[in-house]
Short mmCIF file of C-alpha atoms in Angstrom, two decimals:
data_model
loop_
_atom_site.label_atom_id
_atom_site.label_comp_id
_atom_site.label_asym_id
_atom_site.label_seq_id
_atom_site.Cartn_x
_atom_site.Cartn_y
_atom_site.Cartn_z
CA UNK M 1 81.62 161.43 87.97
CA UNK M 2 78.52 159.20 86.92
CA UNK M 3 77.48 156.25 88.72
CA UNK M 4 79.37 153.00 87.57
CA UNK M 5 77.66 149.69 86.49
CA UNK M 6 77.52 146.95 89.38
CA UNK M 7 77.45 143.84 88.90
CA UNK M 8 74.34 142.95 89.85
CA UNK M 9 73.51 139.63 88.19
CA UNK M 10 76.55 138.36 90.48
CA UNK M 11 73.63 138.40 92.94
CA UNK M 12 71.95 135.48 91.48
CA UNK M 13 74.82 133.25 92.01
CA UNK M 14 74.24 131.49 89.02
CA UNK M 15 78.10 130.93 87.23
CA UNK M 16 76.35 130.10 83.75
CA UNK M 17 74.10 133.53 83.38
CA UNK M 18 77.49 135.85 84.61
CA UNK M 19 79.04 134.30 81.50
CA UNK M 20 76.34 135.16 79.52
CA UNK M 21 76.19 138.75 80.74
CA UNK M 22 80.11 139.37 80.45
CA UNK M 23 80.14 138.09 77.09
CA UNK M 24 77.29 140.26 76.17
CA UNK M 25 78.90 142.92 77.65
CA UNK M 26 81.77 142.69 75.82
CA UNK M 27 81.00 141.38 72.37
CA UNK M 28 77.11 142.75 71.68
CA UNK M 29 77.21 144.43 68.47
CA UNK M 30 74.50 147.63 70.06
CA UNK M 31 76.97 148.18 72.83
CA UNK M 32 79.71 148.82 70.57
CA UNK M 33 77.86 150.46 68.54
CA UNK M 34 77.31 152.95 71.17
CA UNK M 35 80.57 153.00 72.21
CA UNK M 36 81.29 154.18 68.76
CA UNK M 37 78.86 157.30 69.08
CA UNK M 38 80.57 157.90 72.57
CA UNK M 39 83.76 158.50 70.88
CA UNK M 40 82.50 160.43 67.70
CA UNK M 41 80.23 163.19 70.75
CA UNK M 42 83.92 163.63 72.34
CA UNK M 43 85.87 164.06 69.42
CA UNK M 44 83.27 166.67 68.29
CA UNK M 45 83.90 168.36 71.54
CA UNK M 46 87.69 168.29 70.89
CA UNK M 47 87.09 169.74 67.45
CA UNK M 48 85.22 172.41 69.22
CA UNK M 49 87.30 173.58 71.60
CA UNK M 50 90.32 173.46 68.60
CA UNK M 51 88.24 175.80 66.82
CA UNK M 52 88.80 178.45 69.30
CA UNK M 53 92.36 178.26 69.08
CA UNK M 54 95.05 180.12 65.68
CA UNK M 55 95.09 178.09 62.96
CA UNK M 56 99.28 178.17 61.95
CA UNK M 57 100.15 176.48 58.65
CA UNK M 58 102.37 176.62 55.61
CA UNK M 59 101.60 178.22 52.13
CA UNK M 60 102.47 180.06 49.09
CA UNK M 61 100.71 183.28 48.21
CA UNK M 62 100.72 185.32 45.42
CA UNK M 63 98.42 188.88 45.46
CA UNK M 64 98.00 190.90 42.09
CA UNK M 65 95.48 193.80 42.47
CA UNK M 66 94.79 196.97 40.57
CA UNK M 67 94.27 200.17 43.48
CA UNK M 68 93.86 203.59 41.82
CA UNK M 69 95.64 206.34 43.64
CA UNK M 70 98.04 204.03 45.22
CA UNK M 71 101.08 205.16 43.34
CA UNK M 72 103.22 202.73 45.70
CA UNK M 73 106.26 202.44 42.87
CA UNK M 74 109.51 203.62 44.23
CA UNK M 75 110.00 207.27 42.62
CA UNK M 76 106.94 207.26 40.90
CA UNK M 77 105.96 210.82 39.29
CA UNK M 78 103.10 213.00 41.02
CA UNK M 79 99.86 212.56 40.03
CA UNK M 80 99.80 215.64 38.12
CA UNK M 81 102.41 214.24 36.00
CA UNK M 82 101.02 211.55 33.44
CA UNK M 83 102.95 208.48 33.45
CA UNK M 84 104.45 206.75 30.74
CA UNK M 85 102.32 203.90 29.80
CA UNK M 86 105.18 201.55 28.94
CA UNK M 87 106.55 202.22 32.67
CA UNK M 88 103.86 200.20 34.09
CA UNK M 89 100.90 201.46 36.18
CA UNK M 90 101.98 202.99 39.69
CA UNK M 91 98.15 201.95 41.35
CA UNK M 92 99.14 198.21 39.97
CA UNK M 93 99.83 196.11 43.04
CA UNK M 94 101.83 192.73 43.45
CA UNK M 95 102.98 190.41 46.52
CA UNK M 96 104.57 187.20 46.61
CA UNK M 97 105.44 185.00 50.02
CA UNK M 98 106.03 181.77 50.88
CA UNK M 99 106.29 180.85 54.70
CA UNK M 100 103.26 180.59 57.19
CA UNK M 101 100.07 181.91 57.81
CA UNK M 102 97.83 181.84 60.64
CA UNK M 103 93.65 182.89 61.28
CA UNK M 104 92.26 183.55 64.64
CA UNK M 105 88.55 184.42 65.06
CA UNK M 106 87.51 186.04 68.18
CA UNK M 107 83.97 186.57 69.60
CA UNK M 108 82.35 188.78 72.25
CA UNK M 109 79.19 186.58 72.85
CA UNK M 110 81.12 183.63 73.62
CA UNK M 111 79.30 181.67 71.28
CA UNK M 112 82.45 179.19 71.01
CA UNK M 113 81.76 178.31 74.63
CA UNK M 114 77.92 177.74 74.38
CA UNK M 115 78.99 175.37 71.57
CA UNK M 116 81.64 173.99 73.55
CA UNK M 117 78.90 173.52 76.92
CA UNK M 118 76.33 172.26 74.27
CA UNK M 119 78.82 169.46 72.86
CA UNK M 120 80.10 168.40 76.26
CA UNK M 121 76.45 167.98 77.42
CA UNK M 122 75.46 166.04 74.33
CA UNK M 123 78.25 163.56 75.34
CA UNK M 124 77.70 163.23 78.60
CA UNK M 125 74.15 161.94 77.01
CA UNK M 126 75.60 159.91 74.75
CA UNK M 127 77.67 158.20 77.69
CA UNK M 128 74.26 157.60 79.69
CA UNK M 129 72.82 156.30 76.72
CA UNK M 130 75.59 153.81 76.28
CA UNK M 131 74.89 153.42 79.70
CA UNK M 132 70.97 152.40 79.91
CA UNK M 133 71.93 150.35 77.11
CA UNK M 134 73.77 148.44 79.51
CA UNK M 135 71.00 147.99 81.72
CA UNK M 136 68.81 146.94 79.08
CA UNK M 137 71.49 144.64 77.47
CA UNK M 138 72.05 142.78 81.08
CA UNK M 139 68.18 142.75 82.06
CA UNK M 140 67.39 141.09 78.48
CA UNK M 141 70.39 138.78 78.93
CA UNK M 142 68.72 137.40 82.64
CA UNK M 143 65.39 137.45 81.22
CA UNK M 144 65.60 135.24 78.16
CA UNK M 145 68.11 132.92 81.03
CA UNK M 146 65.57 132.52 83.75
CA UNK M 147 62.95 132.03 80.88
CA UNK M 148 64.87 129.36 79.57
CA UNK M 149 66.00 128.07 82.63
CA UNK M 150 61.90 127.87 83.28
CA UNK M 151 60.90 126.09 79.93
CA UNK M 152 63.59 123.85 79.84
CA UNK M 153 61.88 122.55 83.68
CA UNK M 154 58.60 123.25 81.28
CA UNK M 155 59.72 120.62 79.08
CA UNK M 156 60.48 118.16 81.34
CA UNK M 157 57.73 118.08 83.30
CA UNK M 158 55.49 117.75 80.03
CA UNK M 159 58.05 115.04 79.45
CA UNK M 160 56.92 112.89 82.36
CA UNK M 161 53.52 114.07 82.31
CA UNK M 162 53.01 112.58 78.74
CA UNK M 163 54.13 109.23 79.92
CA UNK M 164 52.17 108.97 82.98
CA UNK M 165 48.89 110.09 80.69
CA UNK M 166 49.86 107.42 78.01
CA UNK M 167 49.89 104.94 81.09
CA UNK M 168 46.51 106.08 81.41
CA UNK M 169 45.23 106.31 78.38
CA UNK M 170 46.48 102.65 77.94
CA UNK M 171 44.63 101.57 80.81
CA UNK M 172 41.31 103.34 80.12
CA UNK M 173 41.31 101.67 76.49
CA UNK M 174 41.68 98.37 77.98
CA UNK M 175 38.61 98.66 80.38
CA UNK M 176 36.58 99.79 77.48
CA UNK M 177 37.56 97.02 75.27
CA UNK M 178 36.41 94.74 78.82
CA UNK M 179 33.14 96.52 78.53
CA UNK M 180 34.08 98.38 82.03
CA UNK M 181 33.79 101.86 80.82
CA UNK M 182 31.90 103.59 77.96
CA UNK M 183 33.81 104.81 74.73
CA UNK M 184 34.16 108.63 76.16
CA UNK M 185 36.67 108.38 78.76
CA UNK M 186 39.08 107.09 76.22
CA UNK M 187 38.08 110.27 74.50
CA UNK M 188 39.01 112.40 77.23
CA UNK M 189 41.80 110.59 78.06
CA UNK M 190 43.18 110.50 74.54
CA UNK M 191 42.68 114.72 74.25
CA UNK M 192 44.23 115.21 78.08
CA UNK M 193 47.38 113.47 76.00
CA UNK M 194 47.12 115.47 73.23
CA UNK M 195 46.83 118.89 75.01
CA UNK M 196 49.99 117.75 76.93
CA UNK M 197 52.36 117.07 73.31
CA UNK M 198 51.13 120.33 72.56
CA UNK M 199 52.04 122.12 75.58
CA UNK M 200 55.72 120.42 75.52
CA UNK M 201 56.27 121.37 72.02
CA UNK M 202 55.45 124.72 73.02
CA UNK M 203 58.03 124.31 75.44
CA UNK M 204 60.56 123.36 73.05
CA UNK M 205 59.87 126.26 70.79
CA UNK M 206 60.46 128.19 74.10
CA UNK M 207 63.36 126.68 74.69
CA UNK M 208 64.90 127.12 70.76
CA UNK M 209 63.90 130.66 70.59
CA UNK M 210 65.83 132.00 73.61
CA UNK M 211 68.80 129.72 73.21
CA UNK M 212 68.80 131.78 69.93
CA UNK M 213 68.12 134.74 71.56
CA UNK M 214 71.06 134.45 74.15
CA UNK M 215 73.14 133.74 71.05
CA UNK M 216 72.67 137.05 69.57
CA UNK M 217 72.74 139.33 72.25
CA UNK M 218 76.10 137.32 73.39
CA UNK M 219 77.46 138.65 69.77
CA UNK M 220 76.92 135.02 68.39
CA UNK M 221 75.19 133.36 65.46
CA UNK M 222 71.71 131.66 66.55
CA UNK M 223 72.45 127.92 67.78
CA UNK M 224 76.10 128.03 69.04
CA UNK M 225 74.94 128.72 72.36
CA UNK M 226 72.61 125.60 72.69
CA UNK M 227 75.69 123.51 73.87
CA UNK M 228 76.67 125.07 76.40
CA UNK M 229 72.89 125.70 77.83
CA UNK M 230 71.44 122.38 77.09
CA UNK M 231 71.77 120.70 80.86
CA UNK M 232 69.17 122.14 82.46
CA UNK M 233 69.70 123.97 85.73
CA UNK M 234 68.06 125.59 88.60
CA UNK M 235 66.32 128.83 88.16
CA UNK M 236 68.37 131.49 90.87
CA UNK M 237 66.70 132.87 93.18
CA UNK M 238 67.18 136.49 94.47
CA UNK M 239 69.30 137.23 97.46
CA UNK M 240 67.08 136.65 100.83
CA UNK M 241 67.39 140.45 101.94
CA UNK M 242 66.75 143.45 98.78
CA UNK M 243 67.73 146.76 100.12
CA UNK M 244 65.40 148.88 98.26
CA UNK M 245 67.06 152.42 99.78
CA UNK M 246 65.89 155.93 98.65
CA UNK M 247 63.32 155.44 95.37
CA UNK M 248 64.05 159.17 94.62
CA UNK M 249 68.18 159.53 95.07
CA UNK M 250 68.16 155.57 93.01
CA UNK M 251 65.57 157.30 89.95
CA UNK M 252 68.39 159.85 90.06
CA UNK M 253 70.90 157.56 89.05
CA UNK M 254 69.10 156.30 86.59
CA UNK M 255 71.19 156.76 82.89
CA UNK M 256 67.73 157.51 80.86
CA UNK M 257 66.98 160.32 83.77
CA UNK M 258 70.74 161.73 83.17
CA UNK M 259 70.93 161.19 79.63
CA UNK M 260 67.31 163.38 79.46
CA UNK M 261 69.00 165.85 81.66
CA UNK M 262 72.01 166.89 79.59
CA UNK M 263 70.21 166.62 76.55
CA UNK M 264 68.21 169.33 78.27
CA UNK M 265 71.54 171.14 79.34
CA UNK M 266 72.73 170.81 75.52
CA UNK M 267 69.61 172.37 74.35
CA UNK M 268 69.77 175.47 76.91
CA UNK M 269 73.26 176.04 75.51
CA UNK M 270 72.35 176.12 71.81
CA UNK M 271 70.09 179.03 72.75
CA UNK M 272 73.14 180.69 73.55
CA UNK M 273 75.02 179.73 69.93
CA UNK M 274 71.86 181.05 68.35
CA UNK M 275 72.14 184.40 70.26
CA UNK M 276 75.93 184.78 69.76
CA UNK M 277 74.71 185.52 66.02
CA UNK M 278 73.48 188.76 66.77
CA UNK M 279 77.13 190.13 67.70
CA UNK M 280 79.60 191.15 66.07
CA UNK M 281 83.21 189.11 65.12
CA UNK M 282 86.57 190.02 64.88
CA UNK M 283 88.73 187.72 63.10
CA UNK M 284 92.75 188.09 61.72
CA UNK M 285 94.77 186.65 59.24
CA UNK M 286 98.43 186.80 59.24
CA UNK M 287 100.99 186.04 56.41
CA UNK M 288 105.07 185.47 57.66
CA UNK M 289 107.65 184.27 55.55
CA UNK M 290 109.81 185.73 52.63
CA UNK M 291 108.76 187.76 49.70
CA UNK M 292 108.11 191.38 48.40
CA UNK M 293 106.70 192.66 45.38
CA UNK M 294 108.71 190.25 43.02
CA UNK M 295 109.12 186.65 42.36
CA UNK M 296 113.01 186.88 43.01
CA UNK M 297 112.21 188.07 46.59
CA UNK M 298 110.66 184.77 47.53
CA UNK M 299 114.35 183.45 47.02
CA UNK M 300 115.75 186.22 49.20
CA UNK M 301 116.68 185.29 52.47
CA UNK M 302 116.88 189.09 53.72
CA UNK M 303 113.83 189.76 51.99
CA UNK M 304 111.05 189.15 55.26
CA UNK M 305 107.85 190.05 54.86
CA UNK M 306 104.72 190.63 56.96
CA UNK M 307 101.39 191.06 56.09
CA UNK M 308 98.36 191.65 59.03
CA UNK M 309 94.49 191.57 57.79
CA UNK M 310 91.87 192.30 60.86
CA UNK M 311 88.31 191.95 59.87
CA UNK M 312 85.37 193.18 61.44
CA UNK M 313 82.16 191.34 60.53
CA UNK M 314 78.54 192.22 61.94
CA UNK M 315 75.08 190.89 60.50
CA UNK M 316 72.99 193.50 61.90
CA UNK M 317 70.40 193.83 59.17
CA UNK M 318 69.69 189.83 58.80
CA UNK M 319 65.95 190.10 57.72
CA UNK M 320 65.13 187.90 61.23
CA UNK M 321 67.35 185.09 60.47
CA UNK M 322 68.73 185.21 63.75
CA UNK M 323 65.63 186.02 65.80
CA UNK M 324 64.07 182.29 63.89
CA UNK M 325 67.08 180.48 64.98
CA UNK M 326 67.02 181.38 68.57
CA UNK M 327 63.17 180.83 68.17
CA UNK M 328 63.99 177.76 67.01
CA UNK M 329 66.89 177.16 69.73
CA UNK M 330 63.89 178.17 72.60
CA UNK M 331 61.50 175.92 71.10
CA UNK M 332 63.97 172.14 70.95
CA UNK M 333 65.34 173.45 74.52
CA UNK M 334 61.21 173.26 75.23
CA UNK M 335 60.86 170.15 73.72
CA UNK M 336 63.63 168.58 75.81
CA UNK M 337 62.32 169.95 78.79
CA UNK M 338 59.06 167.77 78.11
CA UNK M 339 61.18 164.82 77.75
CA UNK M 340 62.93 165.02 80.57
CA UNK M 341 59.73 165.14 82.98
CA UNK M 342 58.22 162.23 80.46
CA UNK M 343 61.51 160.25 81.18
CA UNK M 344 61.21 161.17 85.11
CA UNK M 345 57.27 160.36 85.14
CA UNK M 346 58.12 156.40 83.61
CA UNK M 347 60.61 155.93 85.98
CA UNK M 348 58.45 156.73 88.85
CA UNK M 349 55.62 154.75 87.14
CA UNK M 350 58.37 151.81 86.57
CA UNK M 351 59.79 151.91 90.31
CA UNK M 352 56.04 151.77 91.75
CA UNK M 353 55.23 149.11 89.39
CA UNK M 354 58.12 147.01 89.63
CA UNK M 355 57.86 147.14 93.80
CA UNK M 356 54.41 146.14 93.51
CA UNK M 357 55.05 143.07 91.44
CA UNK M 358 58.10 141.97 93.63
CA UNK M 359 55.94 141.78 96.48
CA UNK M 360 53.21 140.09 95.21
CA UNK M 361 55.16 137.67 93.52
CA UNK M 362 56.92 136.74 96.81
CA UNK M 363 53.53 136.18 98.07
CA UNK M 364 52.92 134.25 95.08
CA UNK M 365 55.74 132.06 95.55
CA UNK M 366 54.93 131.04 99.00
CA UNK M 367 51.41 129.91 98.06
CA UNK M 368 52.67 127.97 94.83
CA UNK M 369 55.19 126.21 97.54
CA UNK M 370 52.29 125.37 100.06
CA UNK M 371 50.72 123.97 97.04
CA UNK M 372 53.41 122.20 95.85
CA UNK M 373 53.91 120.72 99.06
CA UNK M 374 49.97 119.61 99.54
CA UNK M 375 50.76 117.66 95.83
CA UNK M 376 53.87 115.80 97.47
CA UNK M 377 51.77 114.68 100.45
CA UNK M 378 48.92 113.70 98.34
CA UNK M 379 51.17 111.89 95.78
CA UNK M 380 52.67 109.83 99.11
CA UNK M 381 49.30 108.77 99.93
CA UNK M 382 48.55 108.02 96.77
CA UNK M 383 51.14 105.63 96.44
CA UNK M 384 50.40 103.56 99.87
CA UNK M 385 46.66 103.52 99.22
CA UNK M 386 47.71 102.02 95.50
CA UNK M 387 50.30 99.98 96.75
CA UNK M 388 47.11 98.47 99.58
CA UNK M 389 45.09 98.33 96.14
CA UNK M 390 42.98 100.92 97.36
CA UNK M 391 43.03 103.15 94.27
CA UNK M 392 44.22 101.58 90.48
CA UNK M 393 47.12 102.55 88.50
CA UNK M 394 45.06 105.05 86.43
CA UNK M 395 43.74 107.03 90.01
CA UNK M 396 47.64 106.79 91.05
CA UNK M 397 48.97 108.57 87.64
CA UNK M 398 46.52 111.22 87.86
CA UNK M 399 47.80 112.58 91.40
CA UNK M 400 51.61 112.08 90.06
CA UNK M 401 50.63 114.56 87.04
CA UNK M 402 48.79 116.67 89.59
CA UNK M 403 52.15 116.94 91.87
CA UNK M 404 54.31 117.19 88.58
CA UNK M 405 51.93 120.17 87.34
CA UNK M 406 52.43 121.81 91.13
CA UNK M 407 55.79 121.24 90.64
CA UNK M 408 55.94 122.85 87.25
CA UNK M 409 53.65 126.38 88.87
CA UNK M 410 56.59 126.19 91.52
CA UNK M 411 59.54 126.58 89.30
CA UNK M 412 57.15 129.07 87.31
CA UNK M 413 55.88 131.35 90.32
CA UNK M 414 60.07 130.73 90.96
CA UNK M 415 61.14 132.30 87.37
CA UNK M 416 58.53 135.24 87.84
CA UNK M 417 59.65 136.55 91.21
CA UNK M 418 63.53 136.49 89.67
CA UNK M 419 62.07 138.49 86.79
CA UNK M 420 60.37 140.83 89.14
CA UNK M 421 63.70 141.34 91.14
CA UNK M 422 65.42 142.07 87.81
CA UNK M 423 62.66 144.84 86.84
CA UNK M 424 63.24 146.04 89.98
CA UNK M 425 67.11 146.72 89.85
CA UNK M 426 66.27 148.58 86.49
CA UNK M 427 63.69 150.81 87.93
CA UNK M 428 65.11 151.78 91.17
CA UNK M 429 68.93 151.98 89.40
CA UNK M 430 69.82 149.55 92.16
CA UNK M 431 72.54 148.27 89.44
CA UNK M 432 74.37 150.70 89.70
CA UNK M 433 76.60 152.01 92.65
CA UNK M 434 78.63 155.11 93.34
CA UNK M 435 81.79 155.78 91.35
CA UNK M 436 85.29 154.94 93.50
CA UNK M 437 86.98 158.48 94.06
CA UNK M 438 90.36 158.67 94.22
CA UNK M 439 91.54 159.51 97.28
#
């Protein structure tokens, strides 16, 4: 059995984003649409392994043919003796039957088989497909949350830094017009505020986009998520403890590693389709039901008829039409073989990659909280030594925008070490977990 999907996300312990990622789950368009492939690959197989089996149906036959030397009429003359042409021909030959007839086809290369291997392997890769479409869908769905989670914080810390830099902008202006200052710190002043409304509309783009962006991959029109998204919360955090486990038995679990793998296996059995050409087949038809050599029979209940046709077929002089199909067989079997050490390469590349970024954005995170807290202190003192009219208003503001823009690199260096812990369960497979055997 393949490894099932585990919930993962629940890890976050943020109610909101498992809402998302159920919904997703259940009503994204893509996942349904692979759903849909799932169940044509297995009803292909079942075609398959139908084909194998009689065929048994109804049907009315009728066989006129024209045999010289058959001379099948009942006390027909020797064939010394010339006939009387108004008596009919004895070589002329007629059947009529209604009732059943049934066609078997055998092979002695097993070339049903190989097809049958070949189209459960190609499901099995259509399932792991539909699989690591999961994992994308559910690592795009906590992205774009923890992204927006992040610029909505974005937005209103711009918020509050505008208003502290109009504060100072105000002030500046007014010790310029008292001849205190020259003209260019209102300059400055005035383009610190402008940078500031640029970088919280920014933000609010941000935040429109992936409200939009939840929306569709939630199966919903753009903008009927922003409701239920517009309080802005926390960004969650990764548990305390990640058990990282074996990188090489997680890779293995991995649905784009087993979805490159039986894609390989379906190529390797088309190679033995192609060479089931080069053998002969036996097939048989068989007509049951009544009739005889007259249309009245058909009617007859005691007139049962049989009729058996074997046929023997064997394309041994093909010109090397089967020789450039198994060619061709050996060469996509090749080509899959490529793919699947590509696909086992970038997930080795994507597990050492994603570890190194989760570890340095822990280390990261602790530095953006020792700065965060350094602002805080500042900001305190900041506020006694203007409150003892040690510093002005101005002096005060700037420190508060300094501990609001720590604050703002906090909840940022926060939103990039959740990001890195979500890269992480993709690339080591940690989301997903053994299947539950029946005992």
């Amino acid at each position: 059995m393949d490894p099932a999907l585990a919930e993962w996300w629940v890890l976050l312990d943020d109610p909101e984003l498992t809402r998302l990622v159920e919904t997703a789950l259940s009503e994204n368009p893509s996942l349904q649409a692979a759903q849909a492939r799932i169940a044509q690959a297995r009803a292909s197989v079942r075609q398959d392994r139908a084909g194998r089996m009689p065929t048994l149906g109804t049907q009315a036959t009728t066989i006129q043919g024209q045999l010289p030397g058959l001379e099948i009429q009942e006390g027909a003359p020797p064939s010394s003796q010339q006939p009387d042409p108004e008596a009919g021909s004895d070589d002329a030959l007629s059947f009529y039957n209604v009732g059943l007839n049934a066609n078997w086809e055998l092979e002695f290369a097993g070339g049903s088989r190989r097809r049958i291997e070949a189209g459960n392997a190609q499901a099995a890769a259509t399932v792991a497909n539909a699989e690591d479409a999961k994992v994308q869908l559910t690592a795009e769905v906590a992205n774009n949350y923890v992204n927006l989670r992040e610029a909505q914080f974005r937005a209103d810390q711009y918020r509050t830094q505008i208003k502290l830099q109009e504060e100072v902008l105000a002030l500046t202006y007014q010790r310029y017009q008292q001849g205190a200052l020259p003209l260019f710190p209102v300059g400055n002043a005035n383009a610190e505020l402008e940078v500031l409304k640029s970088q919280f509309a920014e933000a609010e783009a941000d935040k429109a986009v992936l409200l939009d962006a939840l929306a569709i991959l939630s199966g919903r029109i753009p903008g009927s998520t922003a409701e239920d998204l517009s309080t802005p919360r926390d960004i969650p955090l990764p548990p305390d403890e990640v058990t990282v486990g074996d990188p090489a038995s997680l890779i293995a679990r991995r649905p784009d590693i087993r979805a490159a793998e039986r894609t390989l296996a379906a190529a390797t059995a088309r190679i033995g389709v192609a060479e089931a050409a080069r053998f002969p087949k036996l097939s048989f038809m068989g007509i049951l039901g009544l009739g005889g050599s007259s249309p009245d029979d058909i009617f007859d209940v005691g007139e049962f008829s049989a009729l058996a046709i074997p046929r023997l077929e064997w394309n041994f002089l093909d010109f090397g039409r089967v020789d450039a199909s198994v060619d061709r067989a050996g060469a996509v079997r090749d080509e899959a073989v490529a793919n699947y050490r590509q696909t086992v390469l970038a997930a080795l590349r994507d597990a050492e990659r994603a570890l190194a970024r989760f570890g340095q954005q822990r280390v990261a995170l602790a530095a953006s909280a020792q700065i965060k807290s350094q602002a805080d202190s500042a900001a305190d003192l900041n506020r006694q030594r203007f409150a003892a009219g040690a510093i002005s208003k101005a002096d005060l503001n700037r420190a508060l925008r300094e501990q609001q823009q720590a604050s703002a690199d906090l909840v940022r260096a926060k939103g990039a070490l959740t990001l890195a812990w979500i890269a992480l369960q993709k690339s080591l497979g940690l989301g997903w977990q053994e299947p539950v055997r029946d005992q």
